[in-house]
């Protein structure tokens, strides 16, 4: 039995290696071709290695088309602020739903959770109209507040489940000592939920960073436009392709860093975002 | 903790739920305490403002004609009737079906096969990271990279060099072929999560029944079809549900790769909704498409989750 398994190992590894090469090929394509100059790419052969080092020229070309730096900074702010506040609001709500003395626990949960039950297309028109009406269309405030709302349902789902698993004796003991609800939340619940909160923060930041649909719908100027909406205006092919690939690479840096941080904790099979 | 575990926790939670910790001490103190509700205030306010308001508003607008500038005109079911007579909508439905069928095969079957191979390989975790890597890119960026790779100076040029001149065209301009290409591009970017779920599922399968079956002489394919795959069913159901719902939601990849073109032939319902509402300013019609999309995704989610809960009981 054991022998037959071992004799199959090279077949499996070869099969995986071939597919792994296919999976990595687009990455190699991006790295090599973002170094080329536009002319070199168009005139050269697909398999040619870059002969010039045109990153600076490509970046300068990009600057004439879109404001990548402003998109980058906007998305960084949106992601950090929205992920932080979405988690803060969800911690409060999850604590109330799981532990405090309130009525209609399931009702409150479903009310907030409704945000992920429906497809996002349901929220586009009303939010756009509402934003135009109140004058927060195309403002940083408008985008941040929407991202907070859309990130809450998943945070609430995870945190509520986590809080249910905490032993209730802790709360009762703290109550005996005269601790207030808010103190119990701050001193006992939040410290114990550090790991899921950290994971949620990374996932929600990534979600906001990757969002195209709402960024496109709720902004129009370079000052507020998030990075993916900005990238989508490049129009893909047709112009300077190495510059487009360079932009794609720059816009992936934060999520690639998060991937490297997370790949270590994958072994534990931690919470996996489903959005 | 995988999604499967989270969902299986659900029934237990309900048990806990019925027992709030701070019981109201006596009849005298029975008046409602308002402070606990303050904890809900920020989350509930935002949810009412963005989710509940939106759902009601979209539902209402779907029965009207509105361009966002002139007065709203109530037209009853006209948008819904128009929808089923609109060739663009019907093409979008067909494309959505292709996405869903493709989404059932490519992003479910490939990760399953990969997960089985990876759990058998000594270099499993390295391979796992490689296949997960595209997930660190956004769908928008994956779409841009694939568009470039498939444009004339990319892979089609290679086909030309191999003498396959007929393949040396812009593949994304061919109706229906472009949809399949986009399904595959989406799979390149997105199978990572499904792969991890399958690997976790495979690793959580108890070893005893498998050892016992091996002693009884079961091996290879029989072992998988009769024992391992049935044991993996809860994970498979979650992955199927996620792939289905994601197929209905796909927007980013299509938007950057074809924009729904050429001549609106590669639109899905999600793209059609956006175009009608924000390009053609048909807010009523766009809302009707959004409602149609919601009904389908909600029905599918309900169908799957109902089964999952039954399996857990």
Coordinates of C-alpha atoms in Angstrom, one line a residue:
Chain A
X1 CA 0.0 0.0 0.0
X2 CA 2.6 2.5 1.1
X3 CA 4.8 1.7 -1.9
X4 CA 2.0 2.5 -4.4
X5 CA 1.4 5.9 -2.7
X6 CA 5.1 6.7 -2.8
X7 CA 5.4 5.7 -6.5
X8 CA 2.5 8.1 -7.3
X9 CA 4.2 11.1 -5.6
X10 CA 6.3 12.2 -8.6
X11 CA 3.2 12.1 -10.8
X12 CA 1.3 14.3 -8.4
X13 CA 4.2 16.7 -7.9
X14 CA 4.8 17.0 -11.7
X15 CA 1.1 17.7 -12.2
X16 CA 1.1 20.3 -9.5
X17 CA 4.3 21.9 -10.8
X18 CA 2.9 22.3 -14.3
X19 CA -0.3 24.0 -13.0
X20 CA 1.7 26.1 -10.6
X21 CA 3.7 27.4 -13.5
X22 CA 0.5 28.3 -15.4
X23 CA -0.7 30.1 -12.3
X24 CA 2.5 32.0 -11.8
X25 CA 3.0 32.8 -15.5
X26 CA 0.8 36.0 -15.5
X27 CA 2.9 37.3 -12.6
X28 CA 6.1 36.8 -14.5
X29 CA 4.5 38.5 -17.5
X30 CA 3.6 41.5 -15.4
X31 CA 7.0 41.8 -13.7
X32 CA 9.0 41.5 -16.9
X33 CA 6.8 43.7 -19.1
X34 CA 6.3 46.5 -16.7
X35 CA 10.1 47.1 -17.1
X36 CA 9.9 47.5 -20.8
X37 CA 9.2 50.7 -22.6
X38 CA 5.9 51.1 -24.5
X39 CA 7.6 51.0 -27.9
X40 CA 9.7 48.0 -26.9
X41 CA 6.6 46.0 -25.9
X42 CA 4.7 46.8 -29.1
X43 CA 7.6 46.1 -31.5
X44 CA 9.1 43.2 -29.7
X45 CA 8.4 39.5 -29.4
X46 CA 6.2 38.0 -26.7
X47 CA 9.1 36.0 -25.2
X48 CA 11.7 38.8 -25.3
X49 CA 13.2 39.8 -22.0
X50 CA 13.3 43.5 -21.2
X51 CA 16.4 45.3 -22.7
X52 CA 15.6 48.7 -21.1
X53 CA 14.7 49.8 -17.6
X54 CA 11.8 52.1 -18.2
X55 CA 9.9 52.2 -14.9
X56 CA 10.4 55.9 -14.4
X57 CA 9.2 56.7 -18.0
X58 CA 6.2 54.4 -17.5
X59 CA 5.3 56.1 -14.2
X60 CA 5.6 59.5 -15.9
X61 CA 3.3 58.3 -18.7
X62 CA 0.8 57.1 -16.1
X63 CA 0.8 60.4 -14.3
X64 CA -0.5 62.0 -17.6
X65 CA -3.5 59.6 -17.6
X66 CA -4.6 59.1 -14.0
X67 CA -3.6 60.3 -10.5
X68 CA -2.5 56.9 -9.2
X69 CA -0.9 58.4 -6.1
X70 CA -4.0 60.1 -5.0
X71 CA -6.1 57.0 -5.6
X72 CA -3.6 55.0 -3.6
X73 CA -3.7 57.4 -0.6
X74 CA -7.5 57.6 -0.8
X75 CA -8.0 53.9 -0.7
X76 CA -5.5 53.6 2.1
X77 CA -7.5 56.1 4.2
X78 CA -10.8 54.5 3.2
X79 CA -9.6 51.0 4.0
X80 CA -8.0 51.9 7.4
X81 CA -10.7 54.1 8.7
X82 CA -13.7 52.1 7.4
X83 CA -12.2 48.8 8.7
X84 CA -11.5 50.3 12.1
X85 CA -14.9 51.9 12.6
X86 CA -16.8 49.0 11.1
X87 CA -15.2 46.7 13.6
X88 CA -15.8 49.1 16.5
X89 CA -19.5 49.4 15.7
X90 CA -19.7 45.6 15.2
X91 CA -18.0 44.9 18.5
X92 CA -20.6 47.1 20.3
X93 CA -23.5 45.5 18.5
X94 CA -22.2 42.0 18.8
X95 CA -21.7 42.6 22.6
X96 CA -25.3 43.8 23.0
X97 CA -26.7 41.0 20.9
X98 CA -24.7 38.2 22.6
X99 CA -24.5 39.3 26.2
X100 CA -26.6 42.3 27.2
X101 CA -30.2 42.2 28.3
X102 CA -32.0 43.3 25.2
X103 CA -35.1 42.1 23.4
X104 CA -35.3 40.8 19.8
X105 CA -31.7 39.6 19.5
X106 CA -32.3 37.8 16.2
X107 CA -34.2 40.7 14.8
X108 CA -31.3 43.1 15.5
X109 CA -28.8 40.7 14.1
X110 CA -30.8 40.2 10.8
X111 CA -31.4 43.9 10.5
X112 CA -27.6 44.5 10.3
X113 CA -26.9 41.3 8.5
X114 CA -29.3 42.2 5.7
X115 CA -26.4 44.1 4.1
X116 CA -24.8 40.9 2.8
X117 CA -28.0 38.9 2.1
X118 CA -29.0 41.1 -0.8
X119 CA -26.8 41.6 -3.9
X120 CA -24.9 44.9 -4.0
X121 CA -26.9 46.1 -7.0
X122 CA -29.8 46.8 -4.6
X123 CA -27.9 49.5 -2.9
X124 CA -26.5 51.4 -5.9
X125 CA -29.3 53.6 -7.1
X126 CA -30.7 54.6 -3.6
X127 CA -27.3 55.4 -2.2
X128 CA -26.4 57.4 -5.3
X129 CA -29.6 59.4 -5.2
X130 CA -29.3 59.8 -1.4
X131 CA -25.8 61.1 -1.8
X132 CA -26.7 63.5 -4.6
X133 CA -29.6 64.8 -2.5
X134 CA -27.6 65.4 0.7
X135 CA -24.5 66.7 -1.2
X136 CA -22.1 64.1 0.1
X137 CA -21.8 62.6 -3.4
X138 CA -18.1 62.6 -4.4
X139 CA -16.8 63.4 -0.9
X140 CA -14.4 61.3 1.2
X141 CA -16.9 61.3 4.0
X142 CA -19.5 59.8 1.8
X143 CA -17.3 56.9 0.7
X144 CA -16.0 56.2 4.2
X145 CA -19.4 56.0 5.7
X146 CA -20.7 53.7 3.0
X147 CA -17.7 51.4 3.4
X148 CA -18.2 51.3 7.1
X149 CA -21.8 50.2 6.6
X150 CA -21.0 47.5 4.0
X151 CA -18.2 46.1 6.1
X152 CA -20.3 45.7 9.3
X153 CA -22.5 42.6 8.5
X154 CA -19.6 40.2 8.1
X155 CA -17.8 41.6 11.2
X156 CA -20.9 41.3 13.2
X157 CA -21.4 37.7 12.1
X158 CA -17.9 36.7 13.1
X159 CA -17.8 38.6 16.4
X160 CA -21.3 37.6 17.5
X161 CA -20.3 33.9 17.0
X162 CA -17.0 34.5 18.9
X163 CA -18.7 36.3 21.8
X164 CA -21.1 33.4 22.2
X165 CA -18.2 31.0 22.8
X166 CA -16.7 33.1 25.7
X167 CA -17.5 31.7 29.1
X168 CA -20.3 33.6 30.8
X169 CA -18.8 33.1 34.3
X170 CA -16.3 35.7 33.4
X171 CA -19.0 38.3 33.1
X172 CA -20.8 37.2 36.2
X173 CA -17.6 37.4 38.2
X174 CA -16.9 40.8 36.9
X175 CA -20.4 42.0 37.7
X176 CA -20.0 40.8 41.3
X177 CA -17.0 43.0 41.5
X178 CA -19.2 45.9 40.4
X179 CA -17.9 46.3 36.8
X180 CA -20.0 48.2 34.3
X181 CA -21.0 46.7 31.0
X182 CA -18.7 48.9 29.0
X183 CA -15.8 48.0 31.3
X184 CA -16.5 44.3 30.8
X185 CA -16.5 44.8 27.1
X186 CA -13.2 46.8 27.1
X187 CA -11.3 44.8 29.7
X188 CA -12.5 41.3 29.0
X189 CA -14.2 40.8 25.7
X190 CA -12.1 42.9 23.4
X191 CA -8.7 41.6 24.7
X192 CA -10.0 38.0 24.2
X193 CA -11.2 38.8 20.7
X194 CA -7.8 40.2 19.6
X195 CA -7.2 37.4 17.0
X196 CA -10.5 37.5 15.2
X197 CA -10.4 41.3 15.3
X198 CA -7.0 41.4 13.7
X199 CA -8.1 39.0 10.9
X200 CA -11.3 41.0 10.3
X201 CA -9.3 44.2 10.0
X202 CA -7.1 42.7 7.3
X203 CA -10.0 41.2 5.4
X204 CA -12.2 44.3 5.6
X205 CA -9.3 46.6 4.6
X206 CA -8.7 44.3 1.6
X207 CA -12.4 44.4 0.7
X208 CA -12.4 48.2 0.6
X209 CA -9.1 48.3 -1.2
X210 CA -10.4 46.0 -3.9
X211 CA -13.8 47.6 -4.3
X212 CA -14.6 48.9 -7.8
X213 CA -18.4 49.1 -8.0
X214 CA -19.1 51.5 -5.2
X215 CA -16.0 53.6 -5.7
X216 CA -17.0 54.1 -9.4
X217 CA -20.6 54.9 -8.4
X218 CA -20.1 57.3 -5.5
X219 CA -17.2 59.4 -6.8
X220 CA -16.3 61.3 -9.9
X221 CA -13.2 63.5 -9.1
X222 CA -9.6 62.5 -8.7
X223 CA -9.5 63.8 -5.2
X224 CA -12.0 61.3 -3.9
X225 CA -11.7 58.4 -6.4
X226 CA -10.4 55.2 -4.9
X227 CA -7.6 53.2 -6.6
X228 CA -9.6 50.5 -8.4
X229 CA -12.0 53.0 -9.9
X230 CA -8.9 55.0 -11.0
X231 CA -7.3 51.9 -12.5
X232 CA -10.4 51.0 -14.4
X233 CA -10.2 54.4 -16.2
X234 CA -6.9 53.4 -17.8
X235 CA -8.9 51.4 -20.4
X236 CA -6.8 48.3 -20.2
X237 CA -4.9 47.7 -23.5
X238 CA -4.7 50.0 -26.4
X239 CA -2.2 52.5 -24.9
X240 CA 1.1 52.1 -23.2
X241 CA 0.9 48.5 -21.9
X242 CA 4.0 48.4 -19.7
X243 CA 2.6 51.5 -17.9
X244 CA -0.8 49.7 -17.4
X245 CA 1.0 46.7 -15.9
X246 CA 3.1 48.9 -13.7
X247 CA -0.1 50.6 -12.4
X248 CA -1.5 47.1 -11.7
X249 CA 1.6 46.1 -9.8
X250 CA 1.6 49.3 -7.7
X251 CA -2.1 48.9 -6.9
X252 CA -1.4 45.4 -5.6
X253 CA 1.3 46.2 -3.1
X254 CA -0.8 46.5 0.0
X255 CA -2.8 43.3 -0.7
X256 CA 0.4 41.4 -1.5
X257 CA 1.9 42.5 1.8
X258 CA -1.3 41.3 3.6
X259 CA -1.0 38.0 1.7
X260 CA 2.5 37.5 3.0
X261 CA 1.4 38.2 6.6
X262 CA -1.5 35.9 6.3
X263 CA 0.1 33.0 4.5
X264 CA 1.8 32.1 7.8
X265 CA -1.5 31.8 9.7
X266 CA -3.2 29.9 6.9
X267 CA -2.1 26.7 8.6
X268 CA -4.6 27.4 11.3
X269 CA -7.3 27.7 8.7
X270 CA -8.5 30.9 10.3
X271 CA -11.7 32.8 9.3
X272 CA -12.0 33.0 5.6
X273 CA -13.7 36.0 4.1
X274 CA -16.6 35.2 1.9
X275 CA -17.4 38.5 0.3
Chain B
X1 CA -12.4 28.3 12.1
X2 CA -13.9 27.8 8.6
X3 CA -17.2 29.0 7.4
X4 CA -18.6 25.4 7.8
X5 CA -17.8 25.5 11.5
X6 CA -19.3 28.9 11.9
X7 CA -22.6 27.8 10.4
X8 CA -22.7 24.6 12.4
X9 CA -22.3 26.7 15.5
X10 CA -25.6 28.3 14.8
X11 CA -28.0 25.9 16.5
X12 CA -25.9 26.0 19.7
X13 CA -26.0 29.7 19.8
X14 CA -29.7 29.8 19.8
X15 CA -29.6 27.7 23.0
X16 CA -27.4 30.2 24.6
X17 CA -29.4 33.1 23.3
X18 CA -32.5 32.3 25.4
X19 CA -30.5 32.8 28.6
X20 CA -29.5 36.4 29.0
X21 CA -27.0 36.7 31.8
X22 CA -28.3 39.7 33.7
X23 CA -31.8 38.5 34.6
X24 CA -34.2 41.3 35.6
X25 CA -33.9 41.1 39.3
X26 CA -37.4 41.8 40.5
X27 CA -40.8 43.0 39.3
X28 CA -40.0 46.4 40.7
X29 CA -37.0 46.9 38.4
X30 CA -38.8 45.5 35.4
X31 CA -39.0 48.8 33.5
X32 CA -37.0 48.7 30.2
X33 CA -33.3 49.4 30.4
X34 CA -32.3 51.7 27.5
X35 CA -28.6 51.7 27.9
X36 CA -28.0 48.3 26.3
X37 CA -29.7 49.5 23.1
X38 CA -27.2 52.3 22.8
X39 CA -24.6 49.7 21.9
X40 CA -26.7 48.9 18.9
X41 CA -27.3 52.5 17.9
X42 CA -24.3 53.1 15.4
X43 CA -24.6 49.8 13.6
X44 CA -28.4 49.9 13.4
X45 CA -28.5 53.5 12.2
X46 CA -26.1 52.8 9.4
X47 CA -28.0 49.6 8.5
X48 CA -31.3 51.4 8.3
X49 CA -29.9 54.2 6.3
X50 CA -28.0 52.1 3.7
X51 CA -29.6 48.7 3.7
X52 CA -33.3 48.9 4.7
X53 CA -33.8 52.3 3.0
X54 CA -32.1 51.0 -0.1
X55 CA -34.1 47.8 -0.4
X56 CA -37.5 49.6 0.1
X57 CA -36.4 52.4 -2.3
X58 CA -35.2 50.1 -5.1
X59 CA -38.4 48.0 -4.8
X60 CA -40.5 51.2 -5.1
X61 CA -38.5 52.7 -8.0
X62 CA -38.8 49.4 -9.9
X63 CA -42.5 50.1 -10.5
X64 CA -41.8 53.6 -11.9
X65 CA -40.2 55.3 -14.9
X66 CA -37.5 57.8 -13.7
X67 CA -34.5 59.3 -15.3
X68 CA -33.4 61.0 -12.1
X69 CA -34.2 64.5 -13.3
X70 CA -37.9 64.7 -14.3
X71 CA -40.8 63.6 -12.1
X72 CA -41.3 60.0 -11.1
X73 CA -44.0 58.2 -13.1
X74 CA -45.7 55.2 -11.6
X75 CA -46.1 52.5 -14.3
X76 CA -46.9 49.3 -12.4
X77 CA -45.3 46.2 -13.8
X78 CA -44.3 47.8 -17.1
X79 CA -40.5 47.5 -16.3
X80 CA -40.8 43.9 -15.6
X81 CA -42.8 43.2 -18.8
X82 CA -40.4 45.2 -20.8
X83 CA -37.5 43.3 -19.2
X84 CA -38.6 39.9 -20.6
X85 CA -39.1 41.4 -24.1
X86 CA -35.7 43.1 -24.1
X87 CA -33.1 41.2 -26.1
X88 CA -30.2 42.8 -24.1
X89 CA -31.8 41.5 -20.9
X90 CA -32.3 38.0 -22.3
X91 CA -28.6 37.9 -23.5
X92 CA -27.6 39.0 -20.0
X93 CA -29.6 36.2 -18.6
X94 CA -28.0 33.7 -20.9
X95 CA -24.5 35.0 -20.0
X96 CA -25.4 34.8 -16.3
X97 CA -26.3 31.2 -16.9
X98 CA -23.0 30.6 -18.6
X99 CA -21.2 32.2 -15.7
X100 CA -23.2 30.1 -13.2
X101 CA -22.6 26.8 -15.0
X102 CA -18.9 27.7 -15.6
X103 CA -18.8 28.8 -12.0
X104 CA -20.0 25.4 -10.9
X105 CA -17.5 23.5 -12.9
X106 CA -14.2 25.5 -13.0
X107 CA -14.0 27.1 -9.5
X108 CA -15.3 24.0 -7.8
X109 CA -13.8 21.1 -9.6
X110 CA -10.3 22.5 -10.1
X111 CA -9.8 23.4 -6.4
X112 CA -11.2 20.0 -5.4
X113 CA -8.7 18.2 -7.6
X114 CA -5.9 20.5 -6.5
X115 CA -6.8 20.1 -2.9
X116 CA -6.6 16.3 -3.2
X117 CA -3.2 16.5 -4.9
X118 CA -1.9 19.1 -2.5
X119 CA -2.8 17.0 0.6
X120 CA -0.9 14.2 -0.9
X121 CA 2.2 16.2 -1.9
X122 CA 5.2 16.8 0.4
X123 CA 5.4 20.4 -0.9
X124 CA 1.8 21.0 -0.2
X125 CA 2.1 24.3 1.6
X126 CA 4.3 25.8 -1.1
X127 CA 1.8 24.8 -3.8
X128 CA -1.1 26.1 -1.7
X129 CA 0.6 29.5 -1.5
X130 CA 1.2 29.6 -5.2
X131 CA -2.4 28.8 -6.1
X132 CA -3.7 31.3 -3.5
X133 CA -1.3 34.1 -4.7
X134 CA -3.7 35.6 -7.4
X135 CA -6.2 36.0 -4.6
X136 CA -3.9 38.8 -3.3
X137 CA -4.8 40.7 -6.5
X138 CA -8.2 42.4 -6.8
X139 CA -10.6 41.1 -9.5
X140 CA -10.1 44.5 -11.2
X141 CA -6.4 44.0 -11.4
X142 CA -6.7 40.3 -12.4
X143 CA -9.0 41.5 -15.2
X144 CA -6.5 44.1 -16.4
X145 CA -3.6 41.6 -16.4
X146 CA -5.7 39.0 -18.3
X147 CA -6.9 41.6 -20.8
X148 CA -3.3 42.6 -21.6
X149 CA -2.2 39.0 -21.7
X150 CA -4.9 38.2 -24.2
X151 CA -4.6 41.4 -26.3
X152 CA -2.9 41.2 -29.7
X153 CA 0.7 41.4 -28.5
X154 CA 0.1 38.8 -25.9
X155 CA -0.9 35.2 -26.2
X156 CA -2.5 35.6 -29.7
X157 CA 0.9 36.6 -31.0
X158 CA 2.3 33.4 -29.6
X159 CA -0.4 31.5 -31.4
X160 CA 0.6 33.3 -34.6
X161 CA 4.2 32.3 -34.1
X162 CA 3.1 28.7 -33.7
X163 CA 1.4 29.0 -37.1
X164 CA -2.1 29.1 -35.7
X165 CA -3.1 32.2 -37.6
X166 CA -6.8 31.8 -37.0
X167 CA -6.2 32.2 -33.3
X168 CA -4.3 35.5 -33.8
X169 CA -7.2 37.8 -33.1
X170 CA -8.6 39.6 -30.1
X171 CA -10.3 36.8 -28.3
X172 CA -12.3 39.1 -26.1
X173 CA -14.1 40.4 -29.1
X174 CA -15.7 37.0 -29.9
X175 CA -19.2 36.8 -28.3
X176 CA -19.7 33.9 -25.8
X177 CA -16.0 32.9 -26.2
X178 CA -15.1 36.0 -24.2
X179 CA -17.5 35.0 -21.5
X180 CA -15.8 31.6 -21.1
X181 CA -12.4 33.4 -21.1
X182 CA -13.6 35.7 -18.4
X183 CA -15.0 32.8 -16.3
X184 CA -11.5 31.2 -16.5
X185 CA -9.8 34.5 -15.6
X186 CA -12.1 34.8 -12.6
X187 CA -11.2 31.3 -11.6
X188 CA -7.4 32.1 -11.9
X189 CA -7.9 34.9 -9.4
X190 CA -10.6 33.4 -7.2
X191 CA -10.0 29.7 -6.6
X192 CA -7.7 30.3 -3.6
X193 CA -10.5 30.5 -1.0
X194 CA -12.2 27.4 -2.3
X195 CA -8.9 25.6 -2.4
X196 CA -8.2 26.5 1.3
X197 CA -11.7 25.4 2.3
X198 CA -11.3 22.1 0.5
X199 CA -7.9 21.5 2.1
X200 CA -9.2 22.3 5.6
X201 CA -12.2 20.0 4.9
X202 CA -9.9 17.1 3.7
X203 CA -7.6 17.5 6.7
X204 CA -10.6 17.4 9.1
X205 CA -11.9 14.1 7.7
X206 CA -11.3 11.4 10.4
X207 CA -8.7 8.9 9.5
X208 CA -10.2 5.8 11.1
X209 CA -12.9 5.0 8.5
X210 CA -10.3 5.5 5.7
X211 CA -7.8 3.1 7.3
X212 CA -10.6 0.6 7.8
X213 CA -11.7 0.9 4.2
X214 CA -8.1 0.5 3.1
X215 CA -7.8 -2.7 5.1
X216 CA -10.9 -4.0 3.4
X217 CA -9.1 -3.5 0.1
X218 CA -10.7 -0.2 -1.1
X219 CA -8.2 2.0 -3.0
X220 CA -7.9 4.8 -5.5
X221 CA -11.0 6.0 -7.1
X222 CA -13.4 3.8 -5.1
X223 CA -12.0 5.2 -1.9
X224 CA -12.8 8.8 -3.1
X225 CA -16.2 8.2 -4.7
X226 CA -17.6 6.0 -1.9
X227 CA -16.0 7.5 1.2
X228 CA -13.9 10.7 1.0
X229 CA -16.2 12.8 -1.2
X230 CA -19.4 12.0 0.8
X231 CA -17.5 12.9 4.0
X232 CA -16.5 16.2 2.3
X233 CA -20.1 17.1 1.4
X234 CA -20.6 19.9 4.0
X235 CA -17.5 21.7 2.6
X236 CA -18.6 21.1 -1.0
X237 CA -22.0 22.6 -0.3
X238 CA -20.5 25.8 1.1
X239 CA -18.1 26.1 -1.8
X240 CA -20.9 25.5 -4.3
X241 CA -23.1 28.1 -2.7
X242 CA -20.3 30.7 -2.6
X243 CA -19.4 30.0 -6.2
X244 CA -23.0 30.3 -7.3
X245 CA -23.6 33.6 -5.5
X246 CA -20.3 35.0 -6.7
X247 CA -21.2 34.1 -10.3
X248 CA -24.4 36.2 -10.0
X249 CA -22.5 39.1 -8.5
X250 CA -19.5 39.2 -10.9
X251 CA -19.0 42.7 -12.1
X252 CA -15.4 43.9 -11.8
X253 CA -13.8 41.3 -14.2
X254 CA -16.4 41.9 -16.9
X255 CA -16.3 45.7 -16.5
X256 CA -12.6 45.9 -17.1
X257 CA -12.2 43.1 -19.6
X258 CA -15.0 43.8 -22.1
X259 CA -17.2 46.4 -20.5
X260 CA -20.1 44.1 -21.4
X261 CA -19.3 44.4 -25.2
X262 CA -18.9 44.0 -28.1
X263 CA -22.5 45.3 -28.6
X264 CA -23.6 44.4 -25.1
X265 CA -23.1 40.6 -25.8
X266 CA -21.1 39.8 -22.7
X267 CA -23.2 41.6 -20.1
X268 CA -24.5 39.7 -17.1
X269 CA -27.4 40.9 -15.0
X270 CA -25.1 42.7 -12.6
X271 CA -23.5 44.7 -15.5
X272 CA -26.9 45.3 -17.3
X273 CA -28.3 46.7 -14.0
X274 CA -25.4 49.1 -13.8
X275 CA -25.5 50.2 -17.4
X276 CA -29.3 50.8 -17.4
X277 CA -29.2 52.8 -14.2
X278 CA -25.9 54.8 -14.6
X279 CA -25.3 54.9 -18.4
X280 CA -28.8 55.0 -19.8
X281 CA -30.3 56.8 -16.8
X282 CA -33.2 54.3 -16.7
X283 CA -33.4 54.1 -12.9
X284 CA -36.8 52.3 -12.9
X285 CA -35.7 49.6 -15.3
X286 CA -32.3 49.2 -13.6
X287 CA -34.1 48.7 -10.3
X288 CA -36.3 46.1 -11.8
X289 CA -33.2 44.2 -12.9
X290 CA -31.8 44.5 -9.4
X291 CA -35.0 43.1 -7.9
X292 CA -34.9 40.2 -10.4
X293 CA -31.3 39.5 -9.5
X294 CA -32.1 39.6 -5.7
X295 CA -34.9 37.2 -6.0
X296 CA -32.8 34.7 -7.8
X297 CA -29.8 34.9 -5.4
X298 CA -32.0 34.9 -2.3
X299 CA -33.8 31.8 -3.6
X300 CA -30.5 30.0 -4.3
X301 CA -29.0 30.9 -0.9
X302 CA -32.2 29.8 0.9
X303 CA -32.3 26.5 -1.0
X304 CA -28.7 25.7 -0.1
X305 CA -28.7 26.9 3.5
X306 CA -31.9 25.1 4.2
X307 CA -30.2 21.8 3.1
X308 CA -27.1 22.6 5.1
X309 CA -29.0 23.2 8.3
X310 CA -30.9 19.9 7.8
X311 CA -27.7 18.1 7.4
X312 CA -26.4 19.5 10.7
X313 CA -29.5 18.5 12.7

